[in-house]
Phi, psi and omega in degrees: 000165182211165177278151193295161165179189202260195192295141178290164185293162184298333181267008180297133178299140182286156174300157180301133180082011180301137179292348181280351180290131182294136180286158177303330180298320183289312179289330179295322179297321177289326182294335181258354182292134182235355179225164179299316177300324178293322176296319179299318179295317180298321179289327175297317177297317180296318179298318179295318181294332181260007180058042176255156179291319182196144169241125183235132172261122180252125183271133178275126174215192185294341178270003183107228178255128181236141178290155177288161174301128181099357178231151181266158176290130181293168176293165188303313181299318179293321180294321178296319178296320178296319177298320180298319178296320180293317184290314184274350180055043173204160184299143177235148183222149173212166181305120178079358185228154171203149181220140178237138175289140176260106185232137178218125181053045178066012178255127179279114183263334183160210185218142171259121184247127178250129179238143179094024175292151183277349180208186179266116182303323184293334180270359181076015182268349186259127185271351183274351185308308181300321181295316181291326177295325176286330181287331185302313179297326176296320180293320179298317179296319180294319180295319177297319180295317180296319180293322179295314180295322178296321178295320178296318178296320180296317179293321177299318178294323178297313179295325177297317179293323177300316179293320184292325184259007178296139178285347180254153180289143179225130182229139172239125182204197185247159181301335181277002176104353178289135181258129180262321181207147177223159177260165183302327182298321180292316180296318179295325179300322184259356176086024180251159174258166179294325179297322178292326176295315179296331180281358176090014182278349183248118177213149184299315180298322182287328181276337181235066186298326181297316179295319181299324183277322187261357182055036182292336183274355186297323181293310177299321179298313180298320180296317180295319179293327184278314187254348182102342182201144174249149175290164180297136176232151183274138178206185176215155179226158178266129174288175183297332179267011172089008181274139178288144183231118180287134184223155167244127186237130173244132183252143174224137180281137176237169173075195183270168179294330181284323180231071183285147170239169180233137171254129180249122177261116191249128179240133181287127181256012184296320180295318179296318179296319179296320179296319178296322179292323180295326178296336180276348181286152178298132177085351180284146179215159176301328180297320179297313179298323181295318179298316179299316181293324179295320178298314180296319179295324178298317178298315180295324180296321178298318178298314181296320178297319178298314179297321180296319179298317178296319179296321179297318178298315180296320179296316177298322179296316179298316178299320180294321178300315180297316179295317180297314180300317180296312183296319182290330178289324183281335185268147178236344180285129186299312182296320180294325178298313181297315183296320181295319178297321178295315183299315182291321179296314180297329181296340181264358186238165175296174183305140180173201179218161179235135180228150178231125183242152169226143179291137181215103184064231183270006186228162167271117184264129178289122181255334180203142180218135174233122182099156180276141182285343176087004180202116183303319181294324177296321178298319180298315180296316182295319180297328180283341181106134179271136180300138181297328188277352185240343184274078184291335177296339177256323183296316185297311177298323180295317184284321186267339185076011182241150178294153176236116180248136173233113176295326174232115186293126177279119184299339182273355184303313184247011177057040181253354172057228186294342182295338185242018181295335181280355182272133183260313183219150180223155173218131181231127184228137177285141173261118189260142176218122184059034178078004180235148178288140176244347179187177179234127180261117186234145177232134176236132179252148183278348176240162177292148180205135172272113184294112182277173176300320179297316178303312182296321178297318178302309184297312186289325176293320179299312182290326177296313178297323179296318178299316178298318182294320177297320178298314180295318180298319179297315180297318180294324177295319178296319178297318180297320179296314179296323179296316179298316179297319180293318179297319179295318179296317179297319180297320179295318179295318180295319178296319179298315181298319181294311182295315182298313182292323180293317182288340178281344184299314185298307179297328179293317178299319179297317182298312182290324180295314181292326177293321176294321179295318177299318180296318183292317187271324188240008183299325183288338181273350180268153175281181184298320180294320179297316178296325178295319178299315179297322179296318179294322177299315181295314182295318179291328175295318178296318179295320179296321178296322178295321177299315181295318178299316180294319178296321178297317177296321180295318181293327180291336179294336184276346189243160174083160179283140180273097179279120184251157176211173177286117184248121178276105183295328177296318178295319177300318181295316182296320177294321178298317181298325176294318180296326183266014187304311183298316179296320180296317180294317181301319182277350186066033188273164175236116181240113187230170177213158168263190176297130182240142189273175169262127182230155175282133180180178176273114191301314182296320181290320178293326175296318178295319177302311181295318181296315180300316183290319179293315180296326175299317179298326178284322185291312187268060180265160179281146179297127177083000180242123180296130181297145175223124180233130180233133179247125180227170178210146174225153185272132171260198181296305182230022185207165171255138179249111181265151177223129174246105188252133177234171178246035187277208189282343178079176184224139175291142183304326182292348180257005185301321180277324185298326185293344179266002179273133183301135179069009175273132181232145175264344182225152178286163181291340178290338177269308183224122180292147178158168183253350181077025181235352186302312182286332174296321176295316179301313181296320180295321179297314181296316181296322179295336178268007177081022180244193179218155185229134177210171183231145169233134187206151172235117180305134180084354181238333179133178183227153173233114175266125181242142177213155180245149174223143180300145179278159175295142176294000000 
C-alpha cells in the first residue's frame, strides 16, 4: 500500500485486464487489411469497439496529410493536431482528441487520429490512451502493406501499358510453341484481333510453318533455355491473309527452371528489306536512302524534343512540390509561408510576378508580392488597395472557391485599363482555411500563355499546400500561446506555494513552541482536559509543519534545472536500508533488493523517490504480518523498469489514480500517519526524469509500484 497522490501519466501501462486494451478482433482486422478502404473499415470497427466517435488514418504525402479512401478529412483543429504528431514524431493530445505518428522502419507514413475521447490524454484522464498507442503500430503496418501492394499494382499496370503500347511485338509462351499472351503490336503486325487470339486462331506453329517443319527455331529456343537469352534470329511469319512477313526474333527465358516460359521480342523487318530492295533498283544509292531516313529522323526528333520539354516541366514541378511541402512544414510565420509559395511557383513559370491579397474593409489589401509589376503607376494603385467591387480577378475566386485562369488577360477584368496592357496571362486561386477563403493567390505573366494541365497542377498544389501550412501555423501559434499562458500560470502557482509554505513556518514554530512552554510550566495546574487540549495543539502543529515542509519540497520539484549524474541505485538502496535500520528492526521487517543499475538522474531526488516508496511498503503493513519490501529492476528497450513490491494491505483498483493526487488519503491519520503528498512527490520526480509511475495491487496481498527511468547511453 502507499500514501496518496494523482493520475498516472498518459503513457502509463494499463492495469492487467484493462478494458482499454484493443481486442484481437480489432487488431486482426488491421492485420489482414490490404487496401485503404479495408483499413478505413477496420478503424471504424476499432472506434466502435472503443466507444470513440472516429478513428482516422491520415497518409503522409507531398500534399501533407491526406485521408485514406473511405474516410473524410478531419476538421481543422484535429488536422492541426495530426500534423503536430507527424512533425514532432510523438503523440499529441488536446481535449477530446489525440494523435499518434505512424512510423515503420524509421519511415513516417502518417498519423492515427482519435476523436471523441472522454478526457484529455495529456492530463492522464483518458483511459483509451494505452489501447490506441498499441493500435498505432498495427495501423502503420497495415498502411505500409496497402501502399506496397498499391505500388506493386501500379507497377504491374505500368508494365502492362508498356507492353500494350510497345511498337514491337511481344509474345509470352511455352517451349513447345503454345502462346499464352501477346501484345497488340504483334497482333496488328499479323492482322489479327485480340478476340481471334482468344478464340485460338493465333499459334506459333501456324504462323511460322517453315520453322515448324524444319525445326529452324530449335537452336534459339535451346540457347534461351540454357543461357537465359538467345540473340536475334531471322525468321518469317504468315499474316492473316497468308502473306509472308520478315521478322527478327529475340528470345528470353522466364519462370522457373522446372516450368520455363519464353518471351519473344519481335521486330518487323519490312522497312529494312524494302531498303535493301531499293538499293538494287537502277539509280538508287545509299545517299538517297540516307536523305530519306534523315528527314524521317528529323520529324521524330521534333516529337521527342517536345515530349522531353513537357517531361522536364513535369519533373521540375514534382521537385518543386517536394521543396514546397518541406519548406511550408518547417515555416510557421504567415507572411513567410505566403512568400515561399510565391517564389517556388514563379520559379516554374515564365517571367511575371505573384501577389497575394486579403480583403480589408472596402479594398483588397496586398499582403505579399514577389517580382516587379512592370509599371510604376500600377504598383502605386496596388499598394493603395484594389476596390472590392471592381477587382473581378480576385472577387470571382473568392466567391466561387474555384481558380480563375485567363490565357489572355482581359483588360476590363479589374478596371485598370492601360496600366495592365503589358500583362499577357493571369491565374487567380483562392487560399482556403477551414473550408473558407482567407485570401487570393494570383500570378500574372508578361507574355501570353495557354495554361496547361501541368501549370494548373503547379498552381493548385501550391495554394492547397499553402492553405494547409497556414492552418498548421495558426494551430501552432494557438498552442504556443496556450503553452505560454500555462507556463506563466504554473510559475505563479509554484511561487504561491513556495511563499505560502515558507511564510507559514514562523507562526507554526511559535504555536508549537508556546504550547510546549504552556505544558512545561503550567501543565500541573491544568486538569486532564486542559492538558489534552494542549497536546492536540502541539500534535496538530507538528503535523501542520510536516505538511508545510512537504508542500515546500513538492513546489521545489517544479523549479530549477535538473542536474543529472550517474546514480548507482544499488548504492542508494544500501544507504537507505542503513538509515531505516531501527524502523526495520522494530517492525521485524525484511527489506531486500535484486541487482540494481546505474542510471542518469538527480541523486537527491532519486534517493527521496526510493525512500518514499520503501517507507510506504513498511507503513501500510497487515496486522500480524511482518512487512516485506523488495526492490528489483529489469531492462526495457531504452529504459529501466523498477518495481517496489510489498506484502501490505493492498489497494482497491478504483483508487489506483486517486492515490497519486496531492493530499488525497485513503485512511485517516489515526490509522496511518502521513501528509498525503508522498506519492505525488514520487510521481513528479519520475516525470521530471522522463519516466512514468504506476501501481498494481491486490487488496489483502500487497502492492507493486513500478516506475521507469531512462537507461545510460
